[in-house]
Short mmCIF file of C-alpha atoms and ligand atoms in Angstrom, two decimals:
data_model
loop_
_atom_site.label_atom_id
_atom_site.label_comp_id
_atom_site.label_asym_id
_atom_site.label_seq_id
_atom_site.Cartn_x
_atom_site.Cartn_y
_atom_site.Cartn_z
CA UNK W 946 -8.24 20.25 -8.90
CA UNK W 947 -5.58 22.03 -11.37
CA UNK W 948 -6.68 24.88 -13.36
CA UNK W 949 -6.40 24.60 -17.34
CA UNK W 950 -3.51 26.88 -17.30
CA UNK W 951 -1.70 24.42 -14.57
CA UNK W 952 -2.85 21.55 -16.51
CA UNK W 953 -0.75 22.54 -19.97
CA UNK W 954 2.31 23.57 -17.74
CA UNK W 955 2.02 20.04 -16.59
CA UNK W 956 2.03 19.03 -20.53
CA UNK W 957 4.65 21.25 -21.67
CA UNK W 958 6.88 19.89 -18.82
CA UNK W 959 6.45 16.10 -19.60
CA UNK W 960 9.11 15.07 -21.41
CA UNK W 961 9.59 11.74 -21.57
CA UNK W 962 8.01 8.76 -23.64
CA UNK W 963 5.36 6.79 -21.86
CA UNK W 964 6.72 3.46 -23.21
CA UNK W 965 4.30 1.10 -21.77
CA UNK W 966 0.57 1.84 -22.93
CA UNK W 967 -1.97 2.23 -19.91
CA UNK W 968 -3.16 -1.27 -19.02
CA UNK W 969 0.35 -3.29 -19.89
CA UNK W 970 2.64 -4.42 -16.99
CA UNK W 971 5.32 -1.87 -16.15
CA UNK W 972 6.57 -3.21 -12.58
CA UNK W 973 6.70 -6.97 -12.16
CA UNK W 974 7.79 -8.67 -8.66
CA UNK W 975 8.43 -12.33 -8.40
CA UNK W 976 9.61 -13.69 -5.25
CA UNK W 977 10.65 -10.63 -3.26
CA UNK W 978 12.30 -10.87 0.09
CA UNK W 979 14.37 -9.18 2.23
CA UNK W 980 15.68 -10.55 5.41
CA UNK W 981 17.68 -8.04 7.19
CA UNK W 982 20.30 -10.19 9.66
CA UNK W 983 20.38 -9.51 13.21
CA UNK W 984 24.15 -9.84 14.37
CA UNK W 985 25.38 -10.31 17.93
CA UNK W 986 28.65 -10.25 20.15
CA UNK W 987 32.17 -8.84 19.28
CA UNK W 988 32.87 -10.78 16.13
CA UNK W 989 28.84 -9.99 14.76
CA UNK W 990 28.02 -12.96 13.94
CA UNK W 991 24.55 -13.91 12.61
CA UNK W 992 22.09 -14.79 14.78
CA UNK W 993 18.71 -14.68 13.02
CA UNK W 994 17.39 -12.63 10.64
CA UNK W 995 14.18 -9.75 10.31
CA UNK W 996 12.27 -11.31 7.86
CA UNK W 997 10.58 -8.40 6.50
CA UNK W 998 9.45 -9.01 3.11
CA UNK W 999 9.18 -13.01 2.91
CA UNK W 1000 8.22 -13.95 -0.81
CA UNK W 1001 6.06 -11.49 -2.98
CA UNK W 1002 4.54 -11.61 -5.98
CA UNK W 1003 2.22 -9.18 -8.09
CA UNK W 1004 2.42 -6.52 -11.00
CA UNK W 1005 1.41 -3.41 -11.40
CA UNK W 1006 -0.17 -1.97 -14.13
CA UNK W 1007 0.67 1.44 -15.86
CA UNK W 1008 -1.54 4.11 -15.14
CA UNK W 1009 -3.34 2.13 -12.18
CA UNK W 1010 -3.04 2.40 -8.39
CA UNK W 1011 -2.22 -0.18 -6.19
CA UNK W 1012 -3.21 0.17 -3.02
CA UNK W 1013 -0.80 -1.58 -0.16
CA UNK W 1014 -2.66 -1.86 3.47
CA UNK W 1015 -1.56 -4.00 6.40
CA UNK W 1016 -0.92 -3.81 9.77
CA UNK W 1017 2.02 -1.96 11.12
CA UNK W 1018 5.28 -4.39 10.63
CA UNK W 1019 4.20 -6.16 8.18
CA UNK W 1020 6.81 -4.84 5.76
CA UNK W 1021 4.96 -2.38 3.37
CA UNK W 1022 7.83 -0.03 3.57
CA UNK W 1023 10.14 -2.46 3.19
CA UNK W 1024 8.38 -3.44 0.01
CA UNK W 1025 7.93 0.24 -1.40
CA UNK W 1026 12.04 0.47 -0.61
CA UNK W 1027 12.30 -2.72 -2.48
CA UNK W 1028 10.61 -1.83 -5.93
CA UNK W 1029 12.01 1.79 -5.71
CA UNK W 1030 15.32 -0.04 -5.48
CA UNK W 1031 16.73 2.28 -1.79
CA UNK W 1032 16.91 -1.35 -0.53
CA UNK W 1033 18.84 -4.48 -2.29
CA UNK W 1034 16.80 -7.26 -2.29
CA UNK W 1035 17.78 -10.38 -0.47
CA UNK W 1036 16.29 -12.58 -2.97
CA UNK W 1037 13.23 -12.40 -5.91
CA UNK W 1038 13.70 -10.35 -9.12
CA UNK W 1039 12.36 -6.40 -9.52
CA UNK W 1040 11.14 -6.22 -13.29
CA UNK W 1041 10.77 -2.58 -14.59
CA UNK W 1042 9.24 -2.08 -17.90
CA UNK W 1043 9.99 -5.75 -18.56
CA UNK W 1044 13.73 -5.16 -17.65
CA UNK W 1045 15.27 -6.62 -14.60
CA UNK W 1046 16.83 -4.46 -12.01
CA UNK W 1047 17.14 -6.37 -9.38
CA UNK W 1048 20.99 -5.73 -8.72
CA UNK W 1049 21.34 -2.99 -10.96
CA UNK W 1050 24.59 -0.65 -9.34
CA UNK W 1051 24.15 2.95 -8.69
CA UNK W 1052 25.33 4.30 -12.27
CA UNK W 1053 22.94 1.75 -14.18
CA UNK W 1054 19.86 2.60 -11.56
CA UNK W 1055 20.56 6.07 -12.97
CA UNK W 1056 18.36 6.57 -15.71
CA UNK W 1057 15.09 4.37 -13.52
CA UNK W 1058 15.82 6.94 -11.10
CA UNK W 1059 14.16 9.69 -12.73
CA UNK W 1060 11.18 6.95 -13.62
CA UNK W 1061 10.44 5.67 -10.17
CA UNK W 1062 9.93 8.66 -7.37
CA UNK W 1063 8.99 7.85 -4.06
CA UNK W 1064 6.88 10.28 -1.33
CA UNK W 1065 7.30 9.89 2.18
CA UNK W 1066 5.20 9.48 4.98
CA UNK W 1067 6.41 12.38 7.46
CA UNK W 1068 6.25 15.93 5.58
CA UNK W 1069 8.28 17.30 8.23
CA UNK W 1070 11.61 15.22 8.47
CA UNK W 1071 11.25 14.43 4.62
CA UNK W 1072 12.39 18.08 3.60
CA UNK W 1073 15.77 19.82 4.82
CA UNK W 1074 15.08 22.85 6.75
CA UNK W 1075 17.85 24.76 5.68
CA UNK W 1076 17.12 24.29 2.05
CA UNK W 1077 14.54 26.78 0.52
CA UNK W 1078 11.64 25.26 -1.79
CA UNK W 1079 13.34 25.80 -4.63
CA UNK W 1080 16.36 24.01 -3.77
CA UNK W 1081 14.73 21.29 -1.98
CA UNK W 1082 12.58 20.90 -5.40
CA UNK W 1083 15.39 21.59 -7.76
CA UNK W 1084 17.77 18.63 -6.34
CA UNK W 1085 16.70 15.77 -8.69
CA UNK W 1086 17.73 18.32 -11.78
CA UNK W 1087 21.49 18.74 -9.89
CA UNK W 1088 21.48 14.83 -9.07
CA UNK W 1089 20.79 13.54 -12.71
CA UNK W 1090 22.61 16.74 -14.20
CA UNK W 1091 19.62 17.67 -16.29
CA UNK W 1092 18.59 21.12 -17.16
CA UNK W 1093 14.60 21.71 -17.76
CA UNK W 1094 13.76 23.49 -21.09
CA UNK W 1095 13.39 27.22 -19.72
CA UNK W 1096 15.50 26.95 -16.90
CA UNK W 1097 15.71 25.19 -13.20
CA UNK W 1098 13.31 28.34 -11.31
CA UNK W 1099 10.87 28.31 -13.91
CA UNK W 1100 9.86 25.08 -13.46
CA UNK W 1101 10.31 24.84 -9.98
CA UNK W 1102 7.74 27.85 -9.84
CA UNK W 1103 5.53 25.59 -12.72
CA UNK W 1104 5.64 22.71 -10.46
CA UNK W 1105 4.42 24.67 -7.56
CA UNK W 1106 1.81 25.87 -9.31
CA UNK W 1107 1.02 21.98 -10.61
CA UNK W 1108 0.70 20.73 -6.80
CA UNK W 1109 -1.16 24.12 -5.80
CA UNK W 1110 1.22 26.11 -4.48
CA UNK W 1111 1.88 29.89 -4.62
CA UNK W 1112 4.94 29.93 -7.41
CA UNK W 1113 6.06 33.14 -6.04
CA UNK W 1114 7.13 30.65 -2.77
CA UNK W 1115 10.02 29.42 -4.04
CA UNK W 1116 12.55 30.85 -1.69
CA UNK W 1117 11.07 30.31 1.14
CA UNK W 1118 11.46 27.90 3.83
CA UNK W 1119 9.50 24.74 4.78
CA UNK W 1120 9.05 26.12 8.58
CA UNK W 1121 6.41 28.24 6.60
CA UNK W 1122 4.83 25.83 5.56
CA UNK W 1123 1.79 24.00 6.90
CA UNK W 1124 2.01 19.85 7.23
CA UNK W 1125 -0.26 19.42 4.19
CA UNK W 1126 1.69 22.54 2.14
CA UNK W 1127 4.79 20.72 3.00
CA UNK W 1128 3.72 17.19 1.63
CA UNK W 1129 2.76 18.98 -1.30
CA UNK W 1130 6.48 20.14 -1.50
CA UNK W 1131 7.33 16.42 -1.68
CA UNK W 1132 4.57 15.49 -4.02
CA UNK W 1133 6.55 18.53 -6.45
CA UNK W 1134 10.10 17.26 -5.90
CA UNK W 1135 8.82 13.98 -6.34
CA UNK W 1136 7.25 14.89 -10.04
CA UNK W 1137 9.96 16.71 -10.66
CA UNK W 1138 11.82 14.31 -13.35
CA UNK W 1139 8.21 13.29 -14.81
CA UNK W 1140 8.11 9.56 -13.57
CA UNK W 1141 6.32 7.49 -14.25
CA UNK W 1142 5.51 5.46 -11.66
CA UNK W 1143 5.19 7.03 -7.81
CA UNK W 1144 5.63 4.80 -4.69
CA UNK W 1145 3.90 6.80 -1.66
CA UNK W 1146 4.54 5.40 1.87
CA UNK W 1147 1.42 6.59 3.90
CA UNK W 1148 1.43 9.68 2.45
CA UNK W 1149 -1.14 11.17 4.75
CA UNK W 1150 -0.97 9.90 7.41
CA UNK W 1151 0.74 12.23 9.62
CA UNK W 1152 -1.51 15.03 8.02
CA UNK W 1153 -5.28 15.99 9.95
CA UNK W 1154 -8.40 14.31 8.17
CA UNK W 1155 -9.16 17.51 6.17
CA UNK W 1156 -6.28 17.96 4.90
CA UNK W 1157 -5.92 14.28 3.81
CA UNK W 1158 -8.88 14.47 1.51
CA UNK W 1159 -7.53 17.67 -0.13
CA UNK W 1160 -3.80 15.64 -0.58
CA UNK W 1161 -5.30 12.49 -2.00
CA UNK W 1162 -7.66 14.11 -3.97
CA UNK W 1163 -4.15 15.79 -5.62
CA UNK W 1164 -2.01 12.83 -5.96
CA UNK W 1165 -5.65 11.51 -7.65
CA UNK W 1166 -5.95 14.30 -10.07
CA UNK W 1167 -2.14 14.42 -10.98
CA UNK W 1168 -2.69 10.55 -11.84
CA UNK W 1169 -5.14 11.64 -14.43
CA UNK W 1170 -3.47 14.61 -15.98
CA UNK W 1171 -0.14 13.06 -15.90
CA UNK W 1172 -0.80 9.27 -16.96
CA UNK W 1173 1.18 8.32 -13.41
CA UNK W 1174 1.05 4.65 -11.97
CA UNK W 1175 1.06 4.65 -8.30
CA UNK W 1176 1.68 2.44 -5.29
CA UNK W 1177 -0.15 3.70 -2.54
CA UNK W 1178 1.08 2.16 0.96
CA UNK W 1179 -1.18 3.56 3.84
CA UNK W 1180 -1.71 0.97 7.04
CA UNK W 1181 -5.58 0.77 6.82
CA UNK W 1182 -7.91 0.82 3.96
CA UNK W 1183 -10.28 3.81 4.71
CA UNK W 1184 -7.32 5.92 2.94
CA UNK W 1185 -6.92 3.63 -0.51
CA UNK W 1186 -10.21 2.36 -0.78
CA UNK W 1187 -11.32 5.56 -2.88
CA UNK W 1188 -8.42 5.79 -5.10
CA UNK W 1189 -6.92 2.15 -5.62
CA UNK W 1190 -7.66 0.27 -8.57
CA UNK W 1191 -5.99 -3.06 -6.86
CA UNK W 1192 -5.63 -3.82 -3.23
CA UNK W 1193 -2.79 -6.04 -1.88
CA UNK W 1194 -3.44 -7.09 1.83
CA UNK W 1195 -0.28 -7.60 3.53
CA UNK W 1196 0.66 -9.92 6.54
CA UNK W 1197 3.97 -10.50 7.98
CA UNK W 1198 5.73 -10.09 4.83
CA UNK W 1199 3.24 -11.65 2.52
CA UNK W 1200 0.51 -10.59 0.53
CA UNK W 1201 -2.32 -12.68 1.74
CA UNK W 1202 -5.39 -11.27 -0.53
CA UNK W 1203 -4.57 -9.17 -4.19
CA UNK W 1204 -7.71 -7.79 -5.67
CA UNK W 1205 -9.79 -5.63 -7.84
CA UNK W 1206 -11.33 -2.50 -5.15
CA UNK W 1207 -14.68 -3.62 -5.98
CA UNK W 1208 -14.29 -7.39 -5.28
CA UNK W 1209 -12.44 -6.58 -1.69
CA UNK W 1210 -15.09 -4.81 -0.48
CA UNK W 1211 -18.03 -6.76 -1.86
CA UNK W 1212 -16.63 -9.89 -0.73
CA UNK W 1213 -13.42 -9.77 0.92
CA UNK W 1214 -11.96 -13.83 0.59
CA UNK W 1215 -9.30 -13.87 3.37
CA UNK W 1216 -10.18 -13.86 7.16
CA UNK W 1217 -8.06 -10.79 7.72
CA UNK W 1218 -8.90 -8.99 4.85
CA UNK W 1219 -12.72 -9.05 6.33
CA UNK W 1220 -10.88 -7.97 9.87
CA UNK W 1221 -9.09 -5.27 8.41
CA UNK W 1222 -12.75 -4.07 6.88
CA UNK W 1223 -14.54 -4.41 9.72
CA UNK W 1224 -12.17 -2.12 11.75
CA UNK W 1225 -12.60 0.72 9.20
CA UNK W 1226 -15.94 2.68 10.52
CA UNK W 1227 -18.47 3.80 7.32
CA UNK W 1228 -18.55 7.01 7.10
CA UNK W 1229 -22.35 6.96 5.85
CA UNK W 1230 -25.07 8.98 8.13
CA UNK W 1231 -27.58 6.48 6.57
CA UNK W 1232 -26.20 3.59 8.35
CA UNK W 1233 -25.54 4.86 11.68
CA UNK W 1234 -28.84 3.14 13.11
CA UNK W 1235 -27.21 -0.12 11.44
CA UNK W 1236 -25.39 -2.95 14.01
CA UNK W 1237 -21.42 -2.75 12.34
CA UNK W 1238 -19.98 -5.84 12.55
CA UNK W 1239 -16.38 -5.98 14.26
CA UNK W 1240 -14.02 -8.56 14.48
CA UNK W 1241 -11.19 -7.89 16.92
CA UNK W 1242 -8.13 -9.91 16.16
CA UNK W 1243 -6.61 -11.59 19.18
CA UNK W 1244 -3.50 -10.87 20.49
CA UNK W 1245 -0.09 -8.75 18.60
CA UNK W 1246 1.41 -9.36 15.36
CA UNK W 1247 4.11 -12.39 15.89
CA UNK W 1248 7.04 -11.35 15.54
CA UNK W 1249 8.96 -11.56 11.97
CA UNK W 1250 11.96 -12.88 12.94
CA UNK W 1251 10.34 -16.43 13.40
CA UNK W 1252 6.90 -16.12 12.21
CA UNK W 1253 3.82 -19.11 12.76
CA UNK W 1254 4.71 -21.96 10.62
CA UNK W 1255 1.81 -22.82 7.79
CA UNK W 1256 -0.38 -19.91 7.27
CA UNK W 1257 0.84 -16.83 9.58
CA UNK W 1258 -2.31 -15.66 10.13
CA UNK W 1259 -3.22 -19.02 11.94
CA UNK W 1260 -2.43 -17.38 15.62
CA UNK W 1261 -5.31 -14.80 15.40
CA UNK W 1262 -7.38 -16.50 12.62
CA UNK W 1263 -10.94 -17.45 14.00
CA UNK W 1264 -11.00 -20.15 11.70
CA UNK W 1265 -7.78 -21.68 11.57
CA UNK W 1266 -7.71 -25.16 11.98
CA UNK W 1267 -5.36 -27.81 11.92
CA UNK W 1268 -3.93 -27.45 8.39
CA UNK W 1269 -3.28 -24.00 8.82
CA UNK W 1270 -1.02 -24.91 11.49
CA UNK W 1271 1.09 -27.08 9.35
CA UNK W 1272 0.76 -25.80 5.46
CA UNK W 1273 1.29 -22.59 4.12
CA UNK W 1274 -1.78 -21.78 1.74
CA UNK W 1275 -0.37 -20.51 -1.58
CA UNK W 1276 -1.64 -17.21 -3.01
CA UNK W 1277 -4.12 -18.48 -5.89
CA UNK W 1278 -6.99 -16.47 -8.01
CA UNK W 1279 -9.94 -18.33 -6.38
CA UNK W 1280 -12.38 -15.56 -8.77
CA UNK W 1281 -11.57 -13.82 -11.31
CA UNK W 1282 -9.10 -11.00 -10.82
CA UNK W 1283 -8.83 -12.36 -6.76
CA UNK W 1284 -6.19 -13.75 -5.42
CA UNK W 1285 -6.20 -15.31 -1.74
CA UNK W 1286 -3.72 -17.37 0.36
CA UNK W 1287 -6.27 -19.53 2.63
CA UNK W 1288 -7.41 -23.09 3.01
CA UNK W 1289 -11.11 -22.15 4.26
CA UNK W 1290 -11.98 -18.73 2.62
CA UNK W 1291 -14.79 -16.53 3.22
CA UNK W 1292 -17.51 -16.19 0.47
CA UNK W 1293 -16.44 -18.44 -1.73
CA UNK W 1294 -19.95 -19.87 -2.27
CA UNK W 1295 -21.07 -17.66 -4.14
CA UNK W 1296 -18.61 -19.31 -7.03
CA UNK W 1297 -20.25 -19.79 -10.52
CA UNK W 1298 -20.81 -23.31 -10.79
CA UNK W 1299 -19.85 -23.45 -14.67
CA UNK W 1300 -16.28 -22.10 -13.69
CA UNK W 1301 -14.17 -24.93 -13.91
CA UNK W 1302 -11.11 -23.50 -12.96
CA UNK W 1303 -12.67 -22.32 -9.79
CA UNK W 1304 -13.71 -25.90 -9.06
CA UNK W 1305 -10.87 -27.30 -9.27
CA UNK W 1306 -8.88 -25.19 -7.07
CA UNK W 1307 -12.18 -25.07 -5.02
CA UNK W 1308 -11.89 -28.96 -4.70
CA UNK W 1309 -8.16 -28.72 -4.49
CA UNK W 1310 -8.63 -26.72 -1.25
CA UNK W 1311 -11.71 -28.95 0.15
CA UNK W 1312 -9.58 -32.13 -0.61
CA UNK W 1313 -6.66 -30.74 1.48
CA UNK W 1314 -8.91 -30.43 4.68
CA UNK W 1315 -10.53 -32.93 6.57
CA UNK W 1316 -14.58 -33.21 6.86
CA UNK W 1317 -14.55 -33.09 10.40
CA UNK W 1318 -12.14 -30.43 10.66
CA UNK W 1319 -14.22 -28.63 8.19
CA UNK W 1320 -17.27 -29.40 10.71
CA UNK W 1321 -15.22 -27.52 13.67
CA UNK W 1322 -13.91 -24.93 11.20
CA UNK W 1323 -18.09 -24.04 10.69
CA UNK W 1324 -18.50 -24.22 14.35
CA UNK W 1325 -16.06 -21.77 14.98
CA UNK W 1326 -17.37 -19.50 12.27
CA UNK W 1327 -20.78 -19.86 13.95
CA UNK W 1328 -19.38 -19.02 17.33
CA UNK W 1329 -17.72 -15.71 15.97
CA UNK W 1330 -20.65 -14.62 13.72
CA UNK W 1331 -22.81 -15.34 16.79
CA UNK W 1332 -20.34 -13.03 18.75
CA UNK W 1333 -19.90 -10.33 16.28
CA UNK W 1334 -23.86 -9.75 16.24
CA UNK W 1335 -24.72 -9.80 19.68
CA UNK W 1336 -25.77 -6.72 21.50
CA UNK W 1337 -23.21 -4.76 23.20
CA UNK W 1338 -24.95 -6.05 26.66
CA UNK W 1339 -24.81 -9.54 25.75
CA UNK W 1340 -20.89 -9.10 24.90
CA UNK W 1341 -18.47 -10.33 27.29
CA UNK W 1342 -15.66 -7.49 27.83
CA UNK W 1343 -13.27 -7.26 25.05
CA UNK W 1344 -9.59 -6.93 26.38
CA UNK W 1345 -8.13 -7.74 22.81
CA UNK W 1346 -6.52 -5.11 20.92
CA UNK W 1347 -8.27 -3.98 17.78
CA UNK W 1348 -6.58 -4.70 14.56
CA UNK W 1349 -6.60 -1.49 13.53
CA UNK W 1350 -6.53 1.45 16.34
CA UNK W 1351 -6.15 4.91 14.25
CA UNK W 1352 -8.81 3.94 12.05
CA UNK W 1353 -11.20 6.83 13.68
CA UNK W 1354 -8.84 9.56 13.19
CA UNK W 1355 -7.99 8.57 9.51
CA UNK W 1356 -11.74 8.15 8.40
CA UNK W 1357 -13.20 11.20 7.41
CA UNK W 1358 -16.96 12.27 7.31
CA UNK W 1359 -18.64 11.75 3.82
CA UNK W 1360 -18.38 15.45 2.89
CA UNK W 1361 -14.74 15.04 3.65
CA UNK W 1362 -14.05 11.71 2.21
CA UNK W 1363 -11.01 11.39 0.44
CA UNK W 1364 -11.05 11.64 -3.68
CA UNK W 1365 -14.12 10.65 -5.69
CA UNK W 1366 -14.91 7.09 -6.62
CA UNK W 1367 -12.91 6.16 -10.28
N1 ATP X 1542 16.82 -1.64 8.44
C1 ATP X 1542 16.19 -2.56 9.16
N2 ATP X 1542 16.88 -3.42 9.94
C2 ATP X 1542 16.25 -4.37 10.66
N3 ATP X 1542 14.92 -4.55 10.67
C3 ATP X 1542 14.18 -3.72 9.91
C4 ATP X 1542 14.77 -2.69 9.13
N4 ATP X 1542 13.76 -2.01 8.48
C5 ATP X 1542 12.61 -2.61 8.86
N5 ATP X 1542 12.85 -3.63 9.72
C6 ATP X 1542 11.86 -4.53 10.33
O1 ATP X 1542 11.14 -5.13 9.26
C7 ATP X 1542 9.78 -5.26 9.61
C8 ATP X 1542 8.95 -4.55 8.56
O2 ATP X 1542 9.18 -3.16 8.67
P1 ATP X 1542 8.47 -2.09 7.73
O3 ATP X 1542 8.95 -0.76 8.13
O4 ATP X 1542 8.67 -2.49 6.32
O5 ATP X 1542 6.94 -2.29 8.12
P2 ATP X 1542 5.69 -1.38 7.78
O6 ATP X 1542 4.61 -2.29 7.34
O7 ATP X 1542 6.07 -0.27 6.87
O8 ATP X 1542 5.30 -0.79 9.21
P3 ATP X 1542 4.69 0.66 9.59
O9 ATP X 1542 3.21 0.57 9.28
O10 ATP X 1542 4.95 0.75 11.06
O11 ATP X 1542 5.39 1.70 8.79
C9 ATP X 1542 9.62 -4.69 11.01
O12 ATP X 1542 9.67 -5.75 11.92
C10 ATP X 1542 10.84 -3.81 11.15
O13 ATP X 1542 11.22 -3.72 12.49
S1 SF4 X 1543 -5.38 -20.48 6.08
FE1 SF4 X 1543 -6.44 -20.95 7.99
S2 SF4 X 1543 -5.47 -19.65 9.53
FE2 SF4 X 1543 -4.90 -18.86 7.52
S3 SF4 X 1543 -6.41 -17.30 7.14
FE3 SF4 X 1543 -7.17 -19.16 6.19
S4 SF4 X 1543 -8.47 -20.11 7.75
FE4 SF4 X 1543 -7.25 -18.56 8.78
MG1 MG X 1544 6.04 1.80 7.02
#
């Protein structure tokens, strides 16, 4: 946590208006994609094409975090590279602050530059080591030609001092520097021009578990103190479930669940949402005696350069049936502030019955599906629940891969966990 003092530096340094109010839409996808073409022979010619962002749509809200899980492939970084605008998209529009810069060039991108920052995964190849900190965390003053009030090494030395570090650092090197000292560096350069938003591709995930807690529980505090808006990516949810507001779920380039935090993990609505939750261990001594229920996903990722036809998940879904085969499920708000893209989702009987809207798309989705597939569909779900519960003995051996494998090295114990609850 920043001291006081660190806390007015941070004021005196923010400069610039915080046009949209906290609550009001200040990034706005709609459609997103980006196919990147794979080209072959002497005259590289087309062949196919990587579709690694296939058709997204969401907002995000200033001053909130939205949390971006999936597994790895499924585009996340491609989407942070999208909205940041590194990458052009191949189709979809990129709304910022209600204006579209979608195909903005590099001089008219200028001035969003200095609102949109992104941090990087990998502390180490992120920072040039022959640059000292206060070069590496002076650049975006050089690059947008702006002088800070007081000059460029005093508030390089103010920023260090904002993300914890020794100000007195400032010429040194980042070999000196320990992983987590070194994302901090990043976190600084990144805050640097006072964005407002901050796009963060897992990062903490190349940092050990303590040291992940004491990161996120920055980037959390600097949210607060600064007004920031963030779009955390990280590739399980045992990292963003303590800091998001929202949670997209990603799968092969779409999102395939959007929610409020709470709502995902009371009652997660897509089948791989609830796979992705059962592969993140609780961290709660309390519940150790307590039979966790995991569902292992069968078989890879397909591959996004022809992905399943109708709902992607339908390979490794345990309740896919014959409509997911053929028809892509849309992404629709089955409950308030939840949005889900499946034809049989989970817990969706616990609908109020007086919500009309939710009957109707509830009826929509039961219409679509025949009663006997529905009958097999509940068989299946019986089979799996049956499964999940039984006792380790009665468990024929699992050769699947789990969905998630790293999730025991990022959770960390409950002393440790990352950031408080908002
Ligand atoms: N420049 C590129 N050219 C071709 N294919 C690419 C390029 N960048 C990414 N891809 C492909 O797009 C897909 C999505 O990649 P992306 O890096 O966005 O996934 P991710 O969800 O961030 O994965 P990870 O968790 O491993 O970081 C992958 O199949 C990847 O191989
Ligand atoms: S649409 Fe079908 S295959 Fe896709 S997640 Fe839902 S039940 Fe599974
Ligand atoms: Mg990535």
């Amino acid at each position: 946590m920043a001291n006081s003092a660190q806390r007015e530096g941070v004021a005196a340094g923010a400069t610039l208006n915080r046009d949209a109010a906290p609550g009001e839409t200040l990034l706005k996808v709609t459609g997103l994609q980006k196919h990147f073409p794979i080209r072959k022979g002497l005259l590289q010619r087309q062949v196919g094409a990587v579709r690694a962002v296939d058709g997204l749509d969401f907002e995000v809200k200033s001053g909130e975090t939205l949390g971006v899980v999936g597994e790895s492939g499924c585009g996340k970084s491609t989407m942070g590279r999208l909205i940041t605008r590194l990458l052009e998209p191949t189709a979809g529009k990129v709304e910022f602050e209600g204006k579209d810069i979608t195909h903005l060039g590099v001089g008219a991108m200028r001035p969003m530059r200095r609102d949109v920052q992104m941090i990087f995964q990998d502390p180490y190849s992120s920072l040039n080591p022959r640059h000292t900190i206060g070069t590496i965390i002076s650049a975006p003053f050089k690059l947008q030609g702006v002088t800070p009030e007081g000059g460029v090494k005093k508030e390089v030395q103010r920023l260090l001092s904002v993300v914890g570090l020794n100000p007195e650092h400032y010429n040194r090197y980042p070999h000196e520097f320990s992983g987590g000292q070194r994302q901090r560096i990043g976190i600084a350069r990144a805050l640097a021009l006072n964005p407002k938003m901050v796009v963060a591709d897992e990062p903490v995930s190349a940092l050990d578990v303590s040291i992940q807690a004491q990161v996120v529980n920055l980037l959390d505090d600097l949210q607060q103190e600064l007004g920031l808006t963030y779009v955390i990516i990280a590739h399980d949810l045992s990292v963003v479930r303590h800091v998001s507001d929202r949670i997209a779920v990603m799968y092969l380039g779409k999102i395939v669940e959007l929610a409020d935090r709470d709502s995902l993990y009371k009652a997660p609505m897509h089948p791989y949402t609830k796979a992705l939750m059962s592969a993140v261990p609780i961290p709660d001594p309390r519940r150790k005696s307590a039979k966790s229920e995991r569902i292992l996903l069968q078989g890879d990722v397909p591959s996004p350069i022809s992905p399943p036809s109708g709902c992607r998940f339908h390979t490794r879904c345990w309740k896919a049936t014959e409509i997911c085969k053929t028809t892509e499920p849309p992404l629709l708000e089955l409950k308030p502030g939840q949005q889900v893209a499946c034809h049989h989702p989970e817990n969706f009987e616990d609908q109020a019955p007086q919500d009309t809207v939710l009957l109707t798309v509830a009826k929509q989705a039961a219409e679509l599906v025949a009663d006997e597939v529905l009958a097999e569909s509940a068989a299946t779900s019986a089979a799996v629940a049956a499964e999940v519960t039984a006792t380790p003995a009665e468990k024929p051996a699992v050769t699947e891969k789990p969905v998630v494998t790293e999730t025991s090295a990022v959770a960390a114990p409950e002393d440790e966990a990352p950031a408080k609850e908002k």
